[in-house]
PDB file of C-alpha atoms in Angstrom:
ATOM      1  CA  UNK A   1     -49.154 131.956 -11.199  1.00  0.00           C
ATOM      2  CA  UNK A   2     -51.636 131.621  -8.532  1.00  0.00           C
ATOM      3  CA  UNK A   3     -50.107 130.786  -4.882  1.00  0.00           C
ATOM      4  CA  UNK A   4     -50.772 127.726  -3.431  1.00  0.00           C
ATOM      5  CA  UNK A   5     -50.616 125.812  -0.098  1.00  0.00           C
ATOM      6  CA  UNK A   6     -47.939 123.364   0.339  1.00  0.00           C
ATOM      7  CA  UNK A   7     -49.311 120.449   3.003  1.00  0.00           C
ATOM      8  CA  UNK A   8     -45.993 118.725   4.408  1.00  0.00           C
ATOM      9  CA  UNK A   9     -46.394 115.265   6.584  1.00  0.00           C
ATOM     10  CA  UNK A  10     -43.424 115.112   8.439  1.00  0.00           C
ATOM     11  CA  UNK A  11     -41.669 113.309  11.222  1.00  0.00           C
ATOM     12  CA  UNK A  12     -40.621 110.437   9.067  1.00  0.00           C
ATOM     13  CA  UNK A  13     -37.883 111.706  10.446  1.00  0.00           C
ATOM     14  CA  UNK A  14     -38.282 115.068  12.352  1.00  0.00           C
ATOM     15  CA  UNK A  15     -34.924 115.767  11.358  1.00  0.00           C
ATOM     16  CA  UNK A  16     -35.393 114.945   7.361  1.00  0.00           C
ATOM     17  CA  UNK A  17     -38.286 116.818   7.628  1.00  0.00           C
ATOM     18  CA  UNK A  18     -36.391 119.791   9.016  1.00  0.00           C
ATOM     19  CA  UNK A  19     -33.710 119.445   6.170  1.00  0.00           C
ATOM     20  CA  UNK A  20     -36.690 119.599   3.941  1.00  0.00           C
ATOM     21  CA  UNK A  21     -38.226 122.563   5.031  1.00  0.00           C
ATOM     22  CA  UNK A  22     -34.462 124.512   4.877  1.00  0.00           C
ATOM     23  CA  UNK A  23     -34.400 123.407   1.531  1.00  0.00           C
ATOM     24  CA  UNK A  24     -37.565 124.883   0.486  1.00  0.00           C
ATOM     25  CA  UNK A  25     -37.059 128.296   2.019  1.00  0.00           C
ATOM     26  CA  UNK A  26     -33.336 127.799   0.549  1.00  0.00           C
ATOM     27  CA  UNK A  27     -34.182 127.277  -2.830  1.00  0.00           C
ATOM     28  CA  UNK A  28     -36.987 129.361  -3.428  1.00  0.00           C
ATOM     29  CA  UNK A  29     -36.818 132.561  -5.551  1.00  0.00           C
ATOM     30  CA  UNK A  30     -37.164 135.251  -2.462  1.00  0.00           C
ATOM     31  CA  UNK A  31     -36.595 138.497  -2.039  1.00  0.00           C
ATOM     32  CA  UNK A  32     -38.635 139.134   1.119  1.00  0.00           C
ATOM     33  CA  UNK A  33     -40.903 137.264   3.308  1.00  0.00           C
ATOM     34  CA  UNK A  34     -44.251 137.411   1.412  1.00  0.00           C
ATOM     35  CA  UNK A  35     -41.948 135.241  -1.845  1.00  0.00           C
ATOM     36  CA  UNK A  36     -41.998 132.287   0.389  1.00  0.00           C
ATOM     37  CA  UNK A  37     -44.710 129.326   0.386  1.00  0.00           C
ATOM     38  CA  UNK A  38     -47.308 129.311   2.309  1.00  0.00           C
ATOM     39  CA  UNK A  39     -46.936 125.472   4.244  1.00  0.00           C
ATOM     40  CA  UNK A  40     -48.767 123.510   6.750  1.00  0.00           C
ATOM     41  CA  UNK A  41     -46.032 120.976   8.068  1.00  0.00           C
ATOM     42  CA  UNK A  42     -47.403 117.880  10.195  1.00  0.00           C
ATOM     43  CA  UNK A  43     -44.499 116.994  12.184  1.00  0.00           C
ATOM     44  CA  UNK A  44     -45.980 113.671  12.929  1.00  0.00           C
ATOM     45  CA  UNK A  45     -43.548 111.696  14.734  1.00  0.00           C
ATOM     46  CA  UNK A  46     -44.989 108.965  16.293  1.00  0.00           C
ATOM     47  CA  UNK A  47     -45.850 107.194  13.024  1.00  0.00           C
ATOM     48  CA  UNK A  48     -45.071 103.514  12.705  1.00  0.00           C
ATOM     49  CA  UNK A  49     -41.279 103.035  11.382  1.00  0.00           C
ATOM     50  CA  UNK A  50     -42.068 102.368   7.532  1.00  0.00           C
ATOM     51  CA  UNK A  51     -39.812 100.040   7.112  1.00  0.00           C
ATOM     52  CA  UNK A  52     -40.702  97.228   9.512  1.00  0.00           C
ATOM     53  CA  UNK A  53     -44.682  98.247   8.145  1.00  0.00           C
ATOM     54  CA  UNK A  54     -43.805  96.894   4.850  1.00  0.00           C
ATOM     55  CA  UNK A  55     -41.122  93.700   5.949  1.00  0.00           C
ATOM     56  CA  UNK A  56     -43.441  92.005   8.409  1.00  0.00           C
ATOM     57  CA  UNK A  57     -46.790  92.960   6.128  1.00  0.00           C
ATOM     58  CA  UNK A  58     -48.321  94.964   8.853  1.00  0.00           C
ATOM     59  CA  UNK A  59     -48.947  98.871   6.234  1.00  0.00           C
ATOM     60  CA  UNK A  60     -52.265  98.984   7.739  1.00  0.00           C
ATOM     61  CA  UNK A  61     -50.989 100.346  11.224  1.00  0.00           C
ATOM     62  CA  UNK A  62     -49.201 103.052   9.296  1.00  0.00           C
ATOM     63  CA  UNK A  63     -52.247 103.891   6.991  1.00  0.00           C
ATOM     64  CA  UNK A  64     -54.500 104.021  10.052  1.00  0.00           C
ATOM     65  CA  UNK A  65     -52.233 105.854  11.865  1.00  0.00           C
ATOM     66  CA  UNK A  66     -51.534 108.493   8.833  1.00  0.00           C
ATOM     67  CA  UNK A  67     -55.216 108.989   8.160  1.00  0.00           C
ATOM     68  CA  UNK A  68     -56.440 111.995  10.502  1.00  0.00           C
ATOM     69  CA  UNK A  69     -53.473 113.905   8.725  1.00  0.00           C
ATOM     70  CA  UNK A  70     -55.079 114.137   5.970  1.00  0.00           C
ATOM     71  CA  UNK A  71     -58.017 115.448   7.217  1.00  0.00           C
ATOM     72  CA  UNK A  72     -55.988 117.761   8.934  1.00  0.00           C
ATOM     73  CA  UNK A  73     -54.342 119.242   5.936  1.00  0.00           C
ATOM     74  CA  UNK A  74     -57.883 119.250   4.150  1.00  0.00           C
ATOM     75  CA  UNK A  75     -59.097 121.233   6.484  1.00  0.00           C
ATOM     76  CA  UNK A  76     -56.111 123.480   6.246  1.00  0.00           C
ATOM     77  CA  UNK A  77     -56.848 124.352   2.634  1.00  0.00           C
ATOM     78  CA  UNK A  78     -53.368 122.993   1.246  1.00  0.00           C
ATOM     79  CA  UNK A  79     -53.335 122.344  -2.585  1.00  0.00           C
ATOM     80  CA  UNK A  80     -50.744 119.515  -2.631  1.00  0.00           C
ATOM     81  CA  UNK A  81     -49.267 116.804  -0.440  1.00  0.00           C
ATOM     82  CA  UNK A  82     -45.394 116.403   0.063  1.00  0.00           C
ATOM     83  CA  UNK A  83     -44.277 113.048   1.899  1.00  0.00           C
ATOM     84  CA  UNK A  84     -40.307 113.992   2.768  1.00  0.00           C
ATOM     85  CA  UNK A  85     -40.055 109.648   3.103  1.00  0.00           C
ATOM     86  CA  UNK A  86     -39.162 107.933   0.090  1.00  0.00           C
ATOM     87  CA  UNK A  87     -39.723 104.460   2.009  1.00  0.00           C
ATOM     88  CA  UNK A  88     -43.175 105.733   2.975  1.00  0.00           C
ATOM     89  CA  UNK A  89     -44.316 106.278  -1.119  1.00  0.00           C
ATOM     90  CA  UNK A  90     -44.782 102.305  -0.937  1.00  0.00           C
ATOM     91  CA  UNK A  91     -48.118 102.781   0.207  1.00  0.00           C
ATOM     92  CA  UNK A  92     -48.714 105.640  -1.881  1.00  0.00           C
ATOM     93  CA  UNK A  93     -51.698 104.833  -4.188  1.00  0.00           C
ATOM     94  CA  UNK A  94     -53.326 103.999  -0.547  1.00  0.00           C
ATOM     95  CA  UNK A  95     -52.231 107.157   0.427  1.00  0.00           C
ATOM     96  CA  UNK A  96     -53.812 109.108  -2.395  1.00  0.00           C
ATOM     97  CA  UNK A  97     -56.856 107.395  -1.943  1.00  0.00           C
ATOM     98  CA  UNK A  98     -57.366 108.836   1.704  1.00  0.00           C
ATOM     99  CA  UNK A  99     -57.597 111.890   0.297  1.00  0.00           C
ATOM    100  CA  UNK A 100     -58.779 114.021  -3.151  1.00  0.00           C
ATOM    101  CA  UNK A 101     -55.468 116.425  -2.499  1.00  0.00           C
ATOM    102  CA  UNK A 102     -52.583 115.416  -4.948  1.00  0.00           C
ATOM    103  CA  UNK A 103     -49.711 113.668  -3.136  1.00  0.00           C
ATOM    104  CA  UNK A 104     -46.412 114.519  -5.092  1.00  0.00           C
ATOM    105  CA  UNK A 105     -45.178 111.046  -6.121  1.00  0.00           C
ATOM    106  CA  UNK A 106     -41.457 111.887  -4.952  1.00  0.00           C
ATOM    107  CA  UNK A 107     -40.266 108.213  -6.423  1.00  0.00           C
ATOM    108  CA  UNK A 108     -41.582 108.922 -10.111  1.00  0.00           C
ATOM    109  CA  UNK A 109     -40.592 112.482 -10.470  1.00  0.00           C
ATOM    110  CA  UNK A 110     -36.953 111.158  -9.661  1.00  0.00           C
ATOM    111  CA  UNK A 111     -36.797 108.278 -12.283  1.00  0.00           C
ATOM    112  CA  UNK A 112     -38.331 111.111 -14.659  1.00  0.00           C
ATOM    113  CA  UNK A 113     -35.974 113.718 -13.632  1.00  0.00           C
ATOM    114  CA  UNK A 114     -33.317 110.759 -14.232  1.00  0.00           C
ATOM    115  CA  UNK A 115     -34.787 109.621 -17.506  1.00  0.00           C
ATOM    116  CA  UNK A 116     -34.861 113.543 -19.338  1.00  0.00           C
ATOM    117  CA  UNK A 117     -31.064 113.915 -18.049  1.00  0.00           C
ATOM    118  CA  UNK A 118     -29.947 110.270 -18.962  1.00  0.00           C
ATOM    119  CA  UNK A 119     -32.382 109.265 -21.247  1.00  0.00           C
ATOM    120  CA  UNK A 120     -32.734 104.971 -21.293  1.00  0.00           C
ATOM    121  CA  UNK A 121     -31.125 102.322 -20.324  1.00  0.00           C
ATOM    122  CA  UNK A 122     -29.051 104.153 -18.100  1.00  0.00           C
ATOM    123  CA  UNK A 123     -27.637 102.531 -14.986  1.00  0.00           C
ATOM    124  CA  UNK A 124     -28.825 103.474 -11.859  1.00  0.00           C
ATOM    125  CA  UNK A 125     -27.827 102.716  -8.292  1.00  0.00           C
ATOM    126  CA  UNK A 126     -29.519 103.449  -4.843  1.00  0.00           C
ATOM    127  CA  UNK A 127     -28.787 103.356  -1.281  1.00  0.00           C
ATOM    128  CA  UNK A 128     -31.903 103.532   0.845  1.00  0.00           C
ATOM    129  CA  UNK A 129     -33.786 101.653   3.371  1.00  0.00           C
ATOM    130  CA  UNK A 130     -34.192  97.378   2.984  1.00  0.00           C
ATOM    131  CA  UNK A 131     -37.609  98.372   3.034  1.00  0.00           C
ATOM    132  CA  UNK A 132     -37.350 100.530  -0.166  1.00  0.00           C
ATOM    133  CA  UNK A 133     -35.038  98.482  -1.528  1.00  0.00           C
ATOM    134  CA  UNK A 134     -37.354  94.889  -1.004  1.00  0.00           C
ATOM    135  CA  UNK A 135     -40.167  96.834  -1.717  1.00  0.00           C
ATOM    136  CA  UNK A 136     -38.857  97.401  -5.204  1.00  0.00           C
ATOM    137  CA  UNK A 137     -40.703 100.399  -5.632  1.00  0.00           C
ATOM    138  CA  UNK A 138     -37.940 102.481  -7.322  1.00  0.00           C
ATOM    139  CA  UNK A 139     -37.337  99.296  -9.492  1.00  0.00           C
ATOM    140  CA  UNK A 140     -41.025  99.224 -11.067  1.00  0.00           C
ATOM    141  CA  UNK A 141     -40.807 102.926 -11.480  1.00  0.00           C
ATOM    142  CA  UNK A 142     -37.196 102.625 -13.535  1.00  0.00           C
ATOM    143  CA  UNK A 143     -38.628  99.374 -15.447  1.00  0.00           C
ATOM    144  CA  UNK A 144     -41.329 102.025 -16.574  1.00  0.00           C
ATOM    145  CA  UNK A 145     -38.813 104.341 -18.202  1.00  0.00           C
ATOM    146  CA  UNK A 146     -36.522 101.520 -19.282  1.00  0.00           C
ATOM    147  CA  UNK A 147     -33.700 102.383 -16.751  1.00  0.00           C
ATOM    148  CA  UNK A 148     -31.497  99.821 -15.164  1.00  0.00           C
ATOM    149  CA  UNK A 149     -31.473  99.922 -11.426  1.00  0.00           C
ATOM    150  CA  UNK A 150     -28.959  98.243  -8.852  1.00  0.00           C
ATOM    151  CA  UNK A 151     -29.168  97.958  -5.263  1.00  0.00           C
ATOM    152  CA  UNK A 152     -26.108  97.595  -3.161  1.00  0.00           C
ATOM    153  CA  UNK A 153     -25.249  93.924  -2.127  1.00  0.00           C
ATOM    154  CA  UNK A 154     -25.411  92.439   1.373  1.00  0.00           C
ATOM    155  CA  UNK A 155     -22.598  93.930   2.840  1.00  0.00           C
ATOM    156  CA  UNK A 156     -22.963  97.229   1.507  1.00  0.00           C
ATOM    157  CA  UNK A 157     -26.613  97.514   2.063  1.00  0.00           C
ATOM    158  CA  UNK A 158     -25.606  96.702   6.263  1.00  0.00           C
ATOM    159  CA  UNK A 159     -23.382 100.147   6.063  1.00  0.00           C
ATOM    160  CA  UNK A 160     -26.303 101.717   4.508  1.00  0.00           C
ATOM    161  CA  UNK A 161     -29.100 101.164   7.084  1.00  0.00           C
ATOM    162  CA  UNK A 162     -26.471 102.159   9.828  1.00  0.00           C
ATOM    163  CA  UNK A 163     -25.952 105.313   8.635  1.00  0.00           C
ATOM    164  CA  UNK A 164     -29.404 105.928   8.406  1.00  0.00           C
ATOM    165  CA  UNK A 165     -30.624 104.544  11.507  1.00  0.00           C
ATOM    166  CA  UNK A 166     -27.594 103.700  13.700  1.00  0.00           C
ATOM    167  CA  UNK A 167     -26.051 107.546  13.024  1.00  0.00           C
ATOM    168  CA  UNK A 168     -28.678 110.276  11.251  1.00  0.00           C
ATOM    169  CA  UNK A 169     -31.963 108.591  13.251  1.00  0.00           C
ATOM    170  CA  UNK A 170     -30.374 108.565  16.594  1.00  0.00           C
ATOM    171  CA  UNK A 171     -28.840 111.949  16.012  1.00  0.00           C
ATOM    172  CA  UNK A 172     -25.206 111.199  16.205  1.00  0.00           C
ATOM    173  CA  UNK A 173     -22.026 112.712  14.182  1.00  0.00           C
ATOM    174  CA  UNK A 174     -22.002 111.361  10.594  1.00  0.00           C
ATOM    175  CA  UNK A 175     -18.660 110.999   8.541  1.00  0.00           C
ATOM    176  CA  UNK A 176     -20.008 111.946   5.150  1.00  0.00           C
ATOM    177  CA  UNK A 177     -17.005 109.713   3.544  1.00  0.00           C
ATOM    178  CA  UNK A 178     -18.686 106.543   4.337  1.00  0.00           C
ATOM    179  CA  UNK A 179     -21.631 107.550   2.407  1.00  0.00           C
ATOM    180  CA  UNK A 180     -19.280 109.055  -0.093  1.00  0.00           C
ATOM    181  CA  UNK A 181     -17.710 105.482  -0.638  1.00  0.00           C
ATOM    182  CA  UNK A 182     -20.848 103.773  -1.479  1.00  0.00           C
ATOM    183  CA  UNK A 183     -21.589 106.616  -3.826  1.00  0.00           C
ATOM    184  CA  UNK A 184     -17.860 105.806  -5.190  1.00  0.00           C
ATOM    185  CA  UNK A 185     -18.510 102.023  -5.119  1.00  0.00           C
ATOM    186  CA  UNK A 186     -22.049 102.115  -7.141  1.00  0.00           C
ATOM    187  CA  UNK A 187     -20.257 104.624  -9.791  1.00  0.00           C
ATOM    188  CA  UNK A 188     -16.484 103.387 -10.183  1.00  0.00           C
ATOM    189  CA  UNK A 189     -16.958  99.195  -9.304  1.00  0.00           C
ATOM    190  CA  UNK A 190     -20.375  98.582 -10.535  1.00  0.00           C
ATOM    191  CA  UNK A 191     -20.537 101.246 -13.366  1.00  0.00           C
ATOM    192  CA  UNK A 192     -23.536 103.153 -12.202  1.00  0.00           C
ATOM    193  CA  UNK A 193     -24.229 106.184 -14.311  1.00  0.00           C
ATOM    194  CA  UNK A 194     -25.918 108.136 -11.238  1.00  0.00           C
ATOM    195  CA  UNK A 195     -26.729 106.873  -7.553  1.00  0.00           C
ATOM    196  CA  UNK A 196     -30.620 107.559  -5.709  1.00  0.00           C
ATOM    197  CA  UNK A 197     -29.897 108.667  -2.374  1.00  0.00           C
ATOM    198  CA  UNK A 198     -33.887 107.480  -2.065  1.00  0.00           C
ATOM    199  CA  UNK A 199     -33.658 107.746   2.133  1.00  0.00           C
ATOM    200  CA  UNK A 200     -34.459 111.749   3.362  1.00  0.00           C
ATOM    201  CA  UNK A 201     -32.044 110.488   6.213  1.00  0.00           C
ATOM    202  CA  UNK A 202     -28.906 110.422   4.023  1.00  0.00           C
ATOM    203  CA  UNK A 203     -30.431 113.916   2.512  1.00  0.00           C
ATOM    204  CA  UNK A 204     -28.880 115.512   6.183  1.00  0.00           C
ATOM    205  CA  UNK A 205     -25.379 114.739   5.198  1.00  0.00           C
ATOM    206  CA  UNK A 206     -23.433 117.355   3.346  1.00  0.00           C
ATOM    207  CA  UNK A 207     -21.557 115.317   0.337  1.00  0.00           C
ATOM    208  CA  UNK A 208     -18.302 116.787  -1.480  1.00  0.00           C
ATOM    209  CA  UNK A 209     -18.676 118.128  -4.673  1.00  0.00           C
ATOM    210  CA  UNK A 210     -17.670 115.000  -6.754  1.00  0.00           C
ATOM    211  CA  UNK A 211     -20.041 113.028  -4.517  1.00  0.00           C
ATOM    212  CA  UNK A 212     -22.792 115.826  -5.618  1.00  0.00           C
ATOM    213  CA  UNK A 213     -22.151 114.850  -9.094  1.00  0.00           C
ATOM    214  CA  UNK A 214     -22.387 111.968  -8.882  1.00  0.00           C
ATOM    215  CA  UNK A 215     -25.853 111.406  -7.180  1.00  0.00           C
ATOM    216  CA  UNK A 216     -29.316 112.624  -7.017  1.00  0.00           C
ATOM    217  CA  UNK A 217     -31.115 113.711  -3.929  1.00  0.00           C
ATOM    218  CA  UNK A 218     -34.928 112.615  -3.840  1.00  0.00           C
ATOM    219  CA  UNK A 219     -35.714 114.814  -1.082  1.00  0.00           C
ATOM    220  CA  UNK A 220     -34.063 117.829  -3.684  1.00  0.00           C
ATOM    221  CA  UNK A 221     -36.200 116.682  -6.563  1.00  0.00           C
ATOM    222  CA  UNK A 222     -39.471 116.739  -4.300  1.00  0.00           C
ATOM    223  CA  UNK A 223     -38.348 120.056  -2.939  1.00  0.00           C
ATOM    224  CA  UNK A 224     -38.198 121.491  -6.502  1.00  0.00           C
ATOM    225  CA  UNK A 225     -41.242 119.942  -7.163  1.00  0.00           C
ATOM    226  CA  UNK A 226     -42.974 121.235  -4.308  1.00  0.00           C
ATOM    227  CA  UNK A 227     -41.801 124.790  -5.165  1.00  0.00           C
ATOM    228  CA  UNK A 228     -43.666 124.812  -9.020  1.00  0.00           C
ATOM    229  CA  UNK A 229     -46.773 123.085  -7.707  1.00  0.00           C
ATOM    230  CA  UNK A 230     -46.950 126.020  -4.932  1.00  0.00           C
ATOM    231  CA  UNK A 231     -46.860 128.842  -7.827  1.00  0.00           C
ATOM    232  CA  UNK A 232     -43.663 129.765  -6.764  1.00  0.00           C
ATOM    233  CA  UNK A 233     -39.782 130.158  -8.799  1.00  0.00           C
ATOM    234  CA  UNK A 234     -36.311 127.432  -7.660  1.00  0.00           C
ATOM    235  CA  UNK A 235     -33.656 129.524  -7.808  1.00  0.00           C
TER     236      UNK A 235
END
């Protein structure tokens, strides 16, 4: 299969987007340097937090602020788009139409990844950002493939956004148990089948095993993705 560029815009944050790019050299099928993709990574930091884009209605500051990378990466030759932010794939059919490169849709190839291993009507929790959550765009994606999708309540979804911006996001020590118990809550109290961690911030904590098993990693499935598209074997 023919090689191909992989275009990365990054920053969102510069720390998922360094988790992401471990994963790819990680879990590609190497044996020496000239295996490995070929990326352009944008490590574009200053963009406008995602979150508060899409709560107070305001996604044009991030689209204006996101366009030049696209002509950057166009100009680079890459073949396909990965966005390491899952809260950032709101705006995505804005985003593809900035430019003619494909964007990998990291939301959808989830639910489908979700959908041929469960098959439908399966439950499905996720911890992630209030601005993914409110967004609902994991929800419309699920309702496509007839899956069943539950967001954490109130409480719950407080513990959430302080791990991920109170902890990972201001680059502090993370206990990997309190992410494990919401895992544990989703699967054991509200009889989730498998949990979204749908926030590349919680992707930079190393779960247990049993946590593993019970979840699935966006940032992994875009990783895998990323991989194929670039003409290259996952190991």
């Amino acid at each position: 299969m023919e090689q191909k560029t992989l275009g990365v815009i990054g920053g969102m944050g510069p720390k998922a987007t360094s988790v992401f790019f471990d994963k790819i050299v990680n879990q590609t099928e190497a044996h020496k340097d000239q295996d490995h993709l070929n990326m352009v990574i944008l490590n574009h930091a200053t963009l406008p937090d995602r979150t508060n884009a899409i709560l107070t209605n305001t996604g044009e500051t991030f689209l204006d602020a996101v366009k030049n990378d696209f002509k950057l990466l166009e100009a680079a030759g890459v073949a396909n788009i990965a966005i390491p932010c899952n809260t950032s794939h709101y705006f995505y059919d804005e985003l593809q139409k900035l430019t003619n490169i494909p964007i990998i849709n990291m939301v959808e190839e989830t639910i489908k990844e979700i959908h041929n291993r469960h098959g439908e009507g399966t439950k499905v929790g996720i911890l992630a950002t209030n601005g993914t959550i409110r967004s609902g765009i994991y929800a419309d994606v699920c309702k496509k493939y007839n899956l069943e999708l539950l967001a954490p309540n109130d409480s719950l979804q407080e513990k959430v956004m302080d791990i991920i911006y109170n902890n990972v996001k201001s680059d502090l020590d993370v206990d990997s148990s309190e992410l494990e118990q919401l895992i544990k809550h989703l699967v054991e109290q509200e009889h989730c089948k498998i949990v979204i961690l749908a926030c590349t911030e919680l992707s930079c904590i190393k779960l247990s095993d049993e946590a593993v098993k019970s979840s699935i990693d966006a940032m992994n499935v875009l990783v895998e993705r990323s991989i194929l598209r670039s003409g290259k074997h996952v190991k």
